[in-house]
XYZ file of C-alpha atoms in Angstrom:
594
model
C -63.798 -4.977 -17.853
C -61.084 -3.489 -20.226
C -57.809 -2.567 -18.203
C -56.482 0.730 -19.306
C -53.388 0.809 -21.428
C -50.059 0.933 -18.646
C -48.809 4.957 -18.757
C -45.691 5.559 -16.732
C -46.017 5.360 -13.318
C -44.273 7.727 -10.584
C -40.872 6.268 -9.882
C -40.962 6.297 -6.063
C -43.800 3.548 -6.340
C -41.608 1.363 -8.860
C -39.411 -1.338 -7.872
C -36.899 -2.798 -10.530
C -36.749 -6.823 -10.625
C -34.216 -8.428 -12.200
C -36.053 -11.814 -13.668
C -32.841 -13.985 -13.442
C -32.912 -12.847 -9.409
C -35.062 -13.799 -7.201
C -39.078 -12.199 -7.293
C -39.390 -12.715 -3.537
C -35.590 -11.215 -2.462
C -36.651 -7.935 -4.894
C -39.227 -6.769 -2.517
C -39.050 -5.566 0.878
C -42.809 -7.214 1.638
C -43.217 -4.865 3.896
C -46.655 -5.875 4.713
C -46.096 -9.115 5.851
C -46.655 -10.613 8.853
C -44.740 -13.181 9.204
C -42.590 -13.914 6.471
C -39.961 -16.768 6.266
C -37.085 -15.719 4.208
C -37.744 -17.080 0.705
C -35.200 -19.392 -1.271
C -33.678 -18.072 -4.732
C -36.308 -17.835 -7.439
C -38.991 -18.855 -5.031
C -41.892 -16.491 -3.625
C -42.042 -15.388 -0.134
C -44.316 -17.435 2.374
C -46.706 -15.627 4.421
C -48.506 -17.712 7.280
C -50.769 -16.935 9.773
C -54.554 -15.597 9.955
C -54.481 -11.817 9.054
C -52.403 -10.692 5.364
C -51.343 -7.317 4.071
C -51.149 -7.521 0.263
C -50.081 -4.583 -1.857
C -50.863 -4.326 -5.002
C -48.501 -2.150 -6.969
C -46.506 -1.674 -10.268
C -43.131 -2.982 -10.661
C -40.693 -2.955 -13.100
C -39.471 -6.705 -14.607
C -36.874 -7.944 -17.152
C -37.929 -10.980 -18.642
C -37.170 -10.427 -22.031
C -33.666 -8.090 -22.616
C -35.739 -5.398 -21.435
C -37.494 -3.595 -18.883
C -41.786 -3.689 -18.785
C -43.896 -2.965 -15.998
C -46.069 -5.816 -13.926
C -48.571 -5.775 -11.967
C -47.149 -7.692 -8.580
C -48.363 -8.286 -5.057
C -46.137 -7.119 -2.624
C -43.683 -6.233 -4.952
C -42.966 -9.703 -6.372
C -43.929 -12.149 -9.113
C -45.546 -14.700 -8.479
C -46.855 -13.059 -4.832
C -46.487 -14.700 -1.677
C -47.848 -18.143 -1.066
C -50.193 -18.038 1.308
C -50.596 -21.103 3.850
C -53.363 -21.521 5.611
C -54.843 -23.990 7.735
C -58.362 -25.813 7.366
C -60.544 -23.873 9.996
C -59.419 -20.835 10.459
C -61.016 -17.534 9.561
C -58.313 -15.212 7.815
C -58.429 -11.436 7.066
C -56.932 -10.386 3.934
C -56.521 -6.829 3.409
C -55.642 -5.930 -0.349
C -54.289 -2.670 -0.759
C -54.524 -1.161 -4.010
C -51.747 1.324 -5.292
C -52.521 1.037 -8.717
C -54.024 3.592 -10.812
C -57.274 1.506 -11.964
C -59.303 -1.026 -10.144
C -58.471 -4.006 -8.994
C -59.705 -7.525 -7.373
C -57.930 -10.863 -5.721
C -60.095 -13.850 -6.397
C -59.542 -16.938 -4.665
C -59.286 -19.581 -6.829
C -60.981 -23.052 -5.873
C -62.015 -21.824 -2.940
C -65.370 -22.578 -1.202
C -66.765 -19.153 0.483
C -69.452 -16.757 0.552
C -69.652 -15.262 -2.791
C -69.075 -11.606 -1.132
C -65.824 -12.725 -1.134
C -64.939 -14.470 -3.924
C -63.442 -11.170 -6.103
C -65.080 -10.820 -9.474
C -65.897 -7.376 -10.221
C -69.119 -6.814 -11.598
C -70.380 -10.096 -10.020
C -69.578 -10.632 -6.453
C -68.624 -7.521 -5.477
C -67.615 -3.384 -7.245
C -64.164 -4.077 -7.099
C -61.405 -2.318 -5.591
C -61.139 1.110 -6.138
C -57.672 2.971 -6.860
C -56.246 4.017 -3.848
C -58.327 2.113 -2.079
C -58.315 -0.877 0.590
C -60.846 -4.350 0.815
C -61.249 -6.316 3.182
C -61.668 -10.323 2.299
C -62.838 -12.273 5.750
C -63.631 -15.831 5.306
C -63.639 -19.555 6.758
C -61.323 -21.675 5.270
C -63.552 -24.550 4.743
C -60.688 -27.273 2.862
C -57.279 -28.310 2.455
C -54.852 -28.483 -0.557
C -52.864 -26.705 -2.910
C -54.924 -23.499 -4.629
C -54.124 -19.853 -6.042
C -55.282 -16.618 -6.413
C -54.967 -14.004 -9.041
C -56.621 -10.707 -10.007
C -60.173 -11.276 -11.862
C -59.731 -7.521 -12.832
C -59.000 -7.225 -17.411
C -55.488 -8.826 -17.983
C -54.121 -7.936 -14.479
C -53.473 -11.857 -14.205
C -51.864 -11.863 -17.451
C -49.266 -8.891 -16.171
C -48.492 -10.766 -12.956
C -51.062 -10.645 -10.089
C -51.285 -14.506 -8.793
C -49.989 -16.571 -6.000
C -50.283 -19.761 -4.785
C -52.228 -20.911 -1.802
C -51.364 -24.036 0.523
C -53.898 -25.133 3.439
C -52.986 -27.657 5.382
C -55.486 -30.087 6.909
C -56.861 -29.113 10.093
C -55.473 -32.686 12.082
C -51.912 -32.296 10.546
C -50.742 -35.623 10.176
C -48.376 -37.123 12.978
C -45.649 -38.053 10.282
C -45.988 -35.824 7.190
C -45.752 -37.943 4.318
C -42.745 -36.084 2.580
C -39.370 -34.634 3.074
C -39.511 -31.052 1.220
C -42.885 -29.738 -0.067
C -42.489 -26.817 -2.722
C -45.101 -24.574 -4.745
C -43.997 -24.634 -8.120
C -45.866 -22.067 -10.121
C -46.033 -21.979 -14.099
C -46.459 -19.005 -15.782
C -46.122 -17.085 -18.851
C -45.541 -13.547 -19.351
C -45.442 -10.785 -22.784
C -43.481 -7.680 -22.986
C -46.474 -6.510 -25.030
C -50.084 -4.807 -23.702
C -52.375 -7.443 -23.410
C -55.421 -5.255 -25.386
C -53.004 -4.682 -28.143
C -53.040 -8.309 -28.604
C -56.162 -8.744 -28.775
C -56.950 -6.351 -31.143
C -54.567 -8.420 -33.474
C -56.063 -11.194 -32.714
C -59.189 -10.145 -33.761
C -57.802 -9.009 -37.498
C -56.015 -11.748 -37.674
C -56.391 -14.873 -35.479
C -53.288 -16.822 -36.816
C -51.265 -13.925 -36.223
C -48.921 -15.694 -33.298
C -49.059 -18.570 -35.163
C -45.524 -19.324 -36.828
C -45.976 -23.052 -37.468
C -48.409 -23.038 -40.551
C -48.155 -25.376 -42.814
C -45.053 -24.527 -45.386
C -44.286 -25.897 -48.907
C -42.217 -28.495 -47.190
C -44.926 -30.116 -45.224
C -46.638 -30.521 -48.166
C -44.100 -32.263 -50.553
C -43.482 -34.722 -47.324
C -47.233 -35.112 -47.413
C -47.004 -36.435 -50.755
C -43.805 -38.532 -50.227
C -45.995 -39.954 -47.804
C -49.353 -40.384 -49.276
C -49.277 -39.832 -52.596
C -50.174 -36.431 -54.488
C -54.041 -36.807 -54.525
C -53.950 -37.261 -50.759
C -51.827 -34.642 -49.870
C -53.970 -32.131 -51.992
C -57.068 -33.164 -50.770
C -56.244 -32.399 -47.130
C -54.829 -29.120 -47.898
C -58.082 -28.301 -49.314
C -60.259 -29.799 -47.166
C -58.186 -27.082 -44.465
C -58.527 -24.598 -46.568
C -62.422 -24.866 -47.441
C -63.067 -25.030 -43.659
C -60.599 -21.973 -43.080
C -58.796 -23.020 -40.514
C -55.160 -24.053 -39.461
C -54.167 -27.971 -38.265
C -51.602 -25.879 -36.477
C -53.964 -23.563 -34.326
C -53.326 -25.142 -30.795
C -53.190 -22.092 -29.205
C -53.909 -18.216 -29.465
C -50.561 -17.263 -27.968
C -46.966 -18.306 -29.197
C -43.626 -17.823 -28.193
C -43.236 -15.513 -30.627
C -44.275 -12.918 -27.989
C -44.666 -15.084 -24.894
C -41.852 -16.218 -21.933
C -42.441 -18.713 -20.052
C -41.753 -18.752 -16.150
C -41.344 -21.448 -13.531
C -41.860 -19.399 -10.071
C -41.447 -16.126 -12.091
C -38.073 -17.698 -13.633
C -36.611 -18.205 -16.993
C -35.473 -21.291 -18.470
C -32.158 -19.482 -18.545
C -32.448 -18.311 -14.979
C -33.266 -21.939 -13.947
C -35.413 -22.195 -11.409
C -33.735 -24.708 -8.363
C -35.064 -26.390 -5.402
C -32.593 -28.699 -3.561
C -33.092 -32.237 -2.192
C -31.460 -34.564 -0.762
C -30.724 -38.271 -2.367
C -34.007 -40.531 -1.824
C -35.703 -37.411 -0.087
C -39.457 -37.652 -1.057
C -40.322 -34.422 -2.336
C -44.170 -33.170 -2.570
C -44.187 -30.458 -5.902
C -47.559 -28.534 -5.641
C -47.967 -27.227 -9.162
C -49.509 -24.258 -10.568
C -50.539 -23.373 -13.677
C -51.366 -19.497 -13.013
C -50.872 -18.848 -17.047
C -53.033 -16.790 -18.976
C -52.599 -18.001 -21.947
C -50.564 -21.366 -22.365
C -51.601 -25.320 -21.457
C -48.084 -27.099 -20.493
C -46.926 -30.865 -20.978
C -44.845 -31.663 -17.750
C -42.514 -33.984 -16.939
C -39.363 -35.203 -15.315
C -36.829 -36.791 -17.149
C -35.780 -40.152 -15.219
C -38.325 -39.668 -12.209
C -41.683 -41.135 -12.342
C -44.458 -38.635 -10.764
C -47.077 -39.973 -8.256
C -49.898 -37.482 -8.704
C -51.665 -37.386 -5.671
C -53.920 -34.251 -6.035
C -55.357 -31.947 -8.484
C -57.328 -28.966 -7.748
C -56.753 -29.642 -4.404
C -58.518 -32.777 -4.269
C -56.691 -35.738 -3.208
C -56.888 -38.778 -5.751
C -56.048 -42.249 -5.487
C -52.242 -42.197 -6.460
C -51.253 -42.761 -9.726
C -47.616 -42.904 -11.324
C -46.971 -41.181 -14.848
C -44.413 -39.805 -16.328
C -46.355 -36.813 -18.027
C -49.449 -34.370 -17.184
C -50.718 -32.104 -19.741
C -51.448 -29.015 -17.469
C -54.268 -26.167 -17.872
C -54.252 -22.519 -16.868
C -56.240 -22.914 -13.551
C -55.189 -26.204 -12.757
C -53.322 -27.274 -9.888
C -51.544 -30.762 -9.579
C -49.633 -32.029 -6.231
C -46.983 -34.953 -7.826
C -44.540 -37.017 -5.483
C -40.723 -37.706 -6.716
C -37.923 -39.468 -5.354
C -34.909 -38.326 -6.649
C -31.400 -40.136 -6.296
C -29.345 -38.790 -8.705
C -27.806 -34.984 -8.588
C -29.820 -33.330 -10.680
C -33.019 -33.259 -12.585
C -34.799 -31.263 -15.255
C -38.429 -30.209 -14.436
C -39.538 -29.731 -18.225
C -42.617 -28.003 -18.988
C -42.855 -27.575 -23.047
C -46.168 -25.696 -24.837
C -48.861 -27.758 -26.043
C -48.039 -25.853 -29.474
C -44.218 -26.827 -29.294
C -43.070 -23.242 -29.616
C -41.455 -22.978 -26.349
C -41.112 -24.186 -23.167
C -40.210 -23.408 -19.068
C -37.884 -25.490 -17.548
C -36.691 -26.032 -13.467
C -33.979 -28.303 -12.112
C -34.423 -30.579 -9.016
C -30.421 -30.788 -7.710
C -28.332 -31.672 -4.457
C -26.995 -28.211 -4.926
C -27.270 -25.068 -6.690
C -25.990 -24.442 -9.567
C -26.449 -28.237 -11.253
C -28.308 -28.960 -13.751
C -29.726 -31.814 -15.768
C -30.015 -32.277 -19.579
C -32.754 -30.155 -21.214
C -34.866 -32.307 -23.613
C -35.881 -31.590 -27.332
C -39.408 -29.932 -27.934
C -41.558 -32.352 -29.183
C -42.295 -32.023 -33.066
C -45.573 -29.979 -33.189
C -48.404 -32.512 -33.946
C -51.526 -31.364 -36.160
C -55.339 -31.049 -35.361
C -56.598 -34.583 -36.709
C -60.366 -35.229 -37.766
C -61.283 -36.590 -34.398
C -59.582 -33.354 -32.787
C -62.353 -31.765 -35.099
C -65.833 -33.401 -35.450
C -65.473 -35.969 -33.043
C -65.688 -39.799 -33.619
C -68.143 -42.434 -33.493
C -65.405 -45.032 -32.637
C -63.661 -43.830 -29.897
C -60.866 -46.166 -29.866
C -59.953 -45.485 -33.130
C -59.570 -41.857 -32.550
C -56.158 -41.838 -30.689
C -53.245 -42.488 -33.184
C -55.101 -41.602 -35.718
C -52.775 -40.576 -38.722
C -53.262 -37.604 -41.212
C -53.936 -39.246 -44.153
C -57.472 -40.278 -42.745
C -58.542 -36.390 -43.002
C -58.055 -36.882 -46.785
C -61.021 -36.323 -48.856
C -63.352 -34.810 -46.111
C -65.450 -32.504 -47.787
C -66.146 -30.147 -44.502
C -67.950 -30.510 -41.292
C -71.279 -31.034 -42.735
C -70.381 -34.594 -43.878
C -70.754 -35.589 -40.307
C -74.325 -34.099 -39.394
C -76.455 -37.262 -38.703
C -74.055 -39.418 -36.788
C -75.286 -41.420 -34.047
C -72.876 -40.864 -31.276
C -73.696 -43.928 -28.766
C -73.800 -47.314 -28.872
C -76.317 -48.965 -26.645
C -78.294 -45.949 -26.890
C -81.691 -48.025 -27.432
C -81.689 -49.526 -24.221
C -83.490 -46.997 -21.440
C -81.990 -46.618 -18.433
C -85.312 -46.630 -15.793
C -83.604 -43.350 -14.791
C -83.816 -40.847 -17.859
C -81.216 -38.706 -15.943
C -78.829 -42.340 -14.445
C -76.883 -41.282 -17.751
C -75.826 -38.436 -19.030
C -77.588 -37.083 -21.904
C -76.352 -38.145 -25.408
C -78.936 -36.270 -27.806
C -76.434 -32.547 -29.008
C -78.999 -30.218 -29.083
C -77.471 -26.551 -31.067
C -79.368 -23.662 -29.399
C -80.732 -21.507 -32.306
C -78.118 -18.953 -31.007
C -75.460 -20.920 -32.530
C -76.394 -20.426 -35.750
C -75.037 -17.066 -36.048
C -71.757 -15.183 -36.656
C -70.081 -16.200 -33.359
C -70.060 -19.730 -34.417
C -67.726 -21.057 -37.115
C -68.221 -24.983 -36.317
C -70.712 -26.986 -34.697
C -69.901 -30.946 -34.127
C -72.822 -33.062 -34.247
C -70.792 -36.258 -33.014
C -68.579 -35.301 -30.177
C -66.676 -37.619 -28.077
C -66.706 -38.677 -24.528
C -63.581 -40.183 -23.865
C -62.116 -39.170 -20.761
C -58.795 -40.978 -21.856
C -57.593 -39.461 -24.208
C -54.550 -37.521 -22.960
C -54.801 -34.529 -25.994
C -53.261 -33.304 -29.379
C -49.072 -33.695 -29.084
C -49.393 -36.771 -26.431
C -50.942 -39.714 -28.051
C -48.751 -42.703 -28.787
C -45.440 -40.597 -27.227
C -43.920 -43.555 -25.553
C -44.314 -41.788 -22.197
C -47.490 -43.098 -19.705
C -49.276 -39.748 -19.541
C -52.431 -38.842 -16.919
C -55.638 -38.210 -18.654
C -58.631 -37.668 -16.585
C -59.579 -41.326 -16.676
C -56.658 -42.075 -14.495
C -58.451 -39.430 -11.420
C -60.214 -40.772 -8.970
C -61.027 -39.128 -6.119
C -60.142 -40.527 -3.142
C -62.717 -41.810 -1.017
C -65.517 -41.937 -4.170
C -68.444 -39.959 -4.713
C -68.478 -36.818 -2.232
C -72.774 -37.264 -2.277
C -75.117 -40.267 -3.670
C -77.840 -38.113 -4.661
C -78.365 -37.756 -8.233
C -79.400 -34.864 -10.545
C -82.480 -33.891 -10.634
C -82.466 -31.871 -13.680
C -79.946 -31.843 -16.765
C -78.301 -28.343 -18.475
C -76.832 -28.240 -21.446
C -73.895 -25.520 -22.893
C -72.287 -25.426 -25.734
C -68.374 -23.911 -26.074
C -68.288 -21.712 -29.008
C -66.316 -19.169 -31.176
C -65.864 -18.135 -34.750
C -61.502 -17.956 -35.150
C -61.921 -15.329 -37.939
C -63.745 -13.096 -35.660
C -62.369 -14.296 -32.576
C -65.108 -13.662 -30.468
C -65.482 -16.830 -28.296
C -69.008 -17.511 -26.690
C -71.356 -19.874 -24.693
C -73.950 -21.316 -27.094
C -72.999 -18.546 -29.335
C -73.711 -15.392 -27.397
C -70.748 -13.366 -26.005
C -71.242 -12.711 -22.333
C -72.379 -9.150 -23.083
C -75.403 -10.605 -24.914
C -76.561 -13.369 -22.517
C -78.549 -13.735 -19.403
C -77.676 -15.612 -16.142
C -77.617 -19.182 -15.601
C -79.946 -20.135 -13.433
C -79.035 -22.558 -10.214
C -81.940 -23.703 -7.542
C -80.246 -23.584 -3.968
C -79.650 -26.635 -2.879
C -80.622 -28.857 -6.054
C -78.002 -31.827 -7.428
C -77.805 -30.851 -11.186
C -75.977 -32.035 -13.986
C -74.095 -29.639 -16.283
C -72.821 -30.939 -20.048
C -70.522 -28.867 -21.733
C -70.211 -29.753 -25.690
C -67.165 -28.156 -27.373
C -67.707 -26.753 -30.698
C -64.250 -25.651 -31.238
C -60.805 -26.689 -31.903
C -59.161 -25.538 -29.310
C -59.157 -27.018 -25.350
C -60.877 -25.011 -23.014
C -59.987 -24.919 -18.989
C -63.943 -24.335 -17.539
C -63.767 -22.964 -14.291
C -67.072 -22.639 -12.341
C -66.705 -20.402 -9.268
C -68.104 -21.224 -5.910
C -69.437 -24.663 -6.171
C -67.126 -28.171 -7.131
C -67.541 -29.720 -10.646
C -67.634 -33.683 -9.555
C -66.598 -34.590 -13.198
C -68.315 -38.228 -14.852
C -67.706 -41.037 -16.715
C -70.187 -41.299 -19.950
C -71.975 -44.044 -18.681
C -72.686 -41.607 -15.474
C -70.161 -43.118 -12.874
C -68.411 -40.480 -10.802
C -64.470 -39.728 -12.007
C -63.288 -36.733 -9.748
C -64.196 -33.452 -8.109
C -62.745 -30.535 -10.024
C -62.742 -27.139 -10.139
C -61.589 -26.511 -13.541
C -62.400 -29.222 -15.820
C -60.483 -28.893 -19.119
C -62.652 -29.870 -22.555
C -60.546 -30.937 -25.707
C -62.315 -30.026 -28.847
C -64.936 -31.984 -29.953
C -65.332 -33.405 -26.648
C -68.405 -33.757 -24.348
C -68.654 -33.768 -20.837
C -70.452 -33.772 -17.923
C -70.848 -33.451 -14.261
C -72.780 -32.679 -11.442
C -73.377 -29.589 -8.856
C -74.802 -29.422 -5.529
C -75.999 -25.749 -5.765
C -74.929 -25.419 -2.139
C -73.886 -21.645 -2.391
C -76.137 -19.094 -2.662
C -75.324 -15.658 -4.532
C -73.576 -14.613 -8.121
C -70.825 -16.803 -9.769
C -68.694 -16.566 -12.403
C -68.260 -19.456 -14.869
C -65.594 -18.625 -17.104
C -62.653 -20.614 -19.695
C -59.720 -19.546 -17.871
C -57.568 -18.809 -21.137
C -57.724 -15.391 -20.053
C -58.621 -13.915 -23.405
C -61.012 -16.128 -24.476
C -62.884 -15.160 -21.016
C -62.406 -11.293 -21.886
C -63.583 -12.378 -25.771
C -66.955 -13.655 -24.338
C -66.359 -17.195 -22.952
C -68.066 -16.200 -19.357
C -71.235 -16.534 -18.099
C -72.853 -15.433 -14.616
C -74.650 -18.483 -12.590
C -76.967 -17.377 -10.073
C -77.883 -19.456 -6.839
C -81.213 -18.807 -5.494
């Protein structure tokens, strides 16, 4: 599943893009169909039932300097694609690359033929080659699609998708409606990053604790304290700073393939009601969005519509999408999207006009792992807020084996399965060099809105706040509970399902038709965006109530949860994180329907 390193390519094939230009005016897209001519900085819009999609090298400038990318139809992000509820469309990717490649359509509900995972649903696509993807669309919303094929993805191979319902309403609810797609891109070869990854895991990581941090430590709790928590870090060898693999140190990040200095604009008109269908097609990097000044009504994620709710801040996964409402009345706004590790940051502008802009807010100070973030917590409501001196004196994870993690636990439900299971069971395969950390007493709160946005002054959306509109999609219950644990060992940085790396494990198995429930347990420190392929994730509450229907369900660390799957799709899935190289490190598992 390794892509091969990126030798020169014949120059007749190569397009140059200028970042700070527009991705969708660089190519001639001379495949599509019907193409409407595409606004500065924004990708072209294909419509209709039958696509041409190229799939091709181009050169991009992101950085200062020229690297190549991996684009569809010459442009990055590709063409949105809008579709309506329905129809049958006829996709025909044509590969001009010089290794295999793939298109899977992300969030999608179709015959698993089509879905694009090499290896799983289909051989791929061959160099040179053409497939053909023919499918019902079977639901509306705001989706994407990217390459399942190594770090193609990571080099620039996504898209958004729009599908409008099949009754269009007679009024549509908003004035403009815009795909806004966050990315991230690295002048450097994705497998050369991994391999420094794996020597040395930190090695992107630029915020580690300095000499500083510690004398403020002891301004602030005294010199015993401060000592004590440095060692308690060090005896577990790991970083409080470790929020994410990737840094700004090597990674840009893009707003519909776009700078922050290029500065991404869509226009509006004062009081306009404008519909934002957001993307997160990163590979590597989970966002915190907002708008300075302009509350958001979210009104979807992952294509699901929700009952609206009003924040002013979204913490946003690779794989996600999220469909917000804004009113804007003044002239100009900044979209802000910083890194949940504070090292960078993509920013937009909402304006009457081109060329405004709005003021560009600080990065948040970066915000260390706390002991909840680690092991969990009995006491849930104690766990948000809580400060760094309470880490002091922890002698290691072991300290909190034995923990019971529910209260009310003695009282049986008639239903052993109304509930979802509370007992953490460690499969013997987690006891072995893949796994670094196991937490005995994970938490199940669905509000807590993550590391960096706890007590921020701003209202922020955590998954307690989703609620599918229209409640539970089916009343049956599960008939039969699985359990999976998230693991990895950061030294190695191999990153695993109950400790085995997808080379070493067997499929999971999925009865057609059955109503299961799935718990994922995450032994780790980092969050991880769980995508299941084929079949929706309706995500629930501890106490077994029904929250939302998903299709990537992201799992802080330390964190348990659960949810149910109607096994309504026969064939071979993937089940993957969607950090894209925790998936290629071993985070991905087959399920089979049959």
């Amino acid at each position: 599943m390794h892509p091969k390193p990126f030798p020169p390519a014949p120059l007749p094939r190569r397009r140059f893009v200028q970042t700070l230009a527009a991705a969708g005016l660089a190519g001639a897209a001379p495949w599509s169909l019907a193409a409407t001519a595409p606004r500065l900085g924004s990708p072209e819009v294909l419509r209709g039932t039958e696509f041409d999609l190229v799939i091709e090298e181009t050169w991009v400038n992101h950085t200062g300097r020229p690297a190549l990318a991996t684009t569809v139809n010459g442009s990055l992000p590709g063409p949105t694609l809008r579709w309506r509820e329905g129809e049958t469309v006829t996709i025909r990717v044509h590969n001009r690359l010089r290794e295999p490649t793939s298109i899977h359509w992300h969030g999608l509900i179709l015959p698993y033929q089509m879905d694009g995972v090499p290896g799983i649903s289909f051989a791929g696509i061959p160099a040179g080659a053409t497939f053909t993807y023919r499918f019902e669309v079977r639901q509306s919303g705001s989706y994407w699609y990217h390459s399942h094929s190594g770090f193609q993805e990571m080099r620039g191979l996504y898209g958004s998708i729009v599908i409008d319902p099949a009754r269009a309403p007679a009024r549509p609810s908003q004035d403009r409606d815009y795909t806004v797609l966050l990315s991230d891109w690295t002048d450097e070869d994705p497998m050369r990053i991994l391999g420094k990854l794996r020597t040395q895991s930190s090695y992107y990581n630029y915020q580690q604790p300095t000499a500083l941090d510690f004398l403020q430590d002891v301004s602030a709790t005294g010199w015993r304290a401060a000592l004590d928590r440095r060692q308690m870090w060090n005896q577990m060898r790991m970083s409080p700073t470790d929020l994410s693999d990737l840094s700004a140190a090597t990674l840009t990040h893009l707003i519909n393939g776009t700078t922050a200095q290029g500065n991404w604009t869509g226009l509006f008109r004062p009081g306009e009601r404008l519909r934002l269908r957001l993307v997160n097609g990163s590979g590597n990097t989970f966002y915190d969005v907002r708008i300075p000044g302009l509350p958001l009504r979210v009104v979807q994620v992952d294509g699901q519509e929700i009952e609206p709710v009003t924040v002013d801040e979204f913490r946003f996964g690779p794989g996600e999408t999220c469909d917000v409402v804004v009113v804007p009345k003044d002239d100009a706004y900044t979209l802000f999207a910083q890194t949940m590790d504070r090292s960078g940051h993509a920013r937009a502008t909402l304006a009457v006009r081109q060329g405004l802009s709005a003021p560009v807010p600080e990065r948040d100070k970066v915000e260390w792992l706390s002991m909840a973030d680690m092991m969990g917590a009995m006491d849930h409501g104690a766990m948000a807020g809580m400060d760094h001196g309470a880490m002091a004196g922890m002698q290691g994870m072991g300290a909190m084996t034995g923990m019971q993690p529910m209260a009310g636990a003695d009282e049986a439900p008639p239903d052993p399965l109304a509930t979802p299971g509370t007992r953490v069971r460690h499969a013997r395969t987690e006891y072995g060099p893949s796994t670094d950390m196991r937490v005995d007493t994970p938490r199940t709160n669905l509000d807590d809105p993550g590391i960096g946005l706890r007590n921020n002054g701003r209202r922020v959306l955590t998954l307690a706040d989703m609620k599918t509109l229209g409640g539970p999609p089916e009343e049956r219950g599960p008939g039969r509970e699985i359990e999976l644990h998230l693991t990895g060992n950061m030294d190695r940085y191999t990153w695993s399902f109950d400790g085995l790396e997808f080379s070493q494990s067997t499929p999971v198995a999925f009865r057609h038709g059955e109503r299961l429930r799935v718990i994922l347990h995450n032994d780790t420190m980092m969050t991880h965006p769980m995508h299941l392929h084929g079949m929706w994730s309706d995500l629930e509450t501890a106490d077994g109530d029904f929250q939302v229907r998903r299709h990537t369900i992201p799992v802080q660390p330390a964190q348990r949860v659960s949810f149910l799957v109607t096994a309504d799709a026969l064939g071979r899935w993937a089940w993957h994180c969607h950090l894209m190289l925790h998936m290629e490190a071993g985070m991905f598992r087959e399920v089979v329907v049959a």
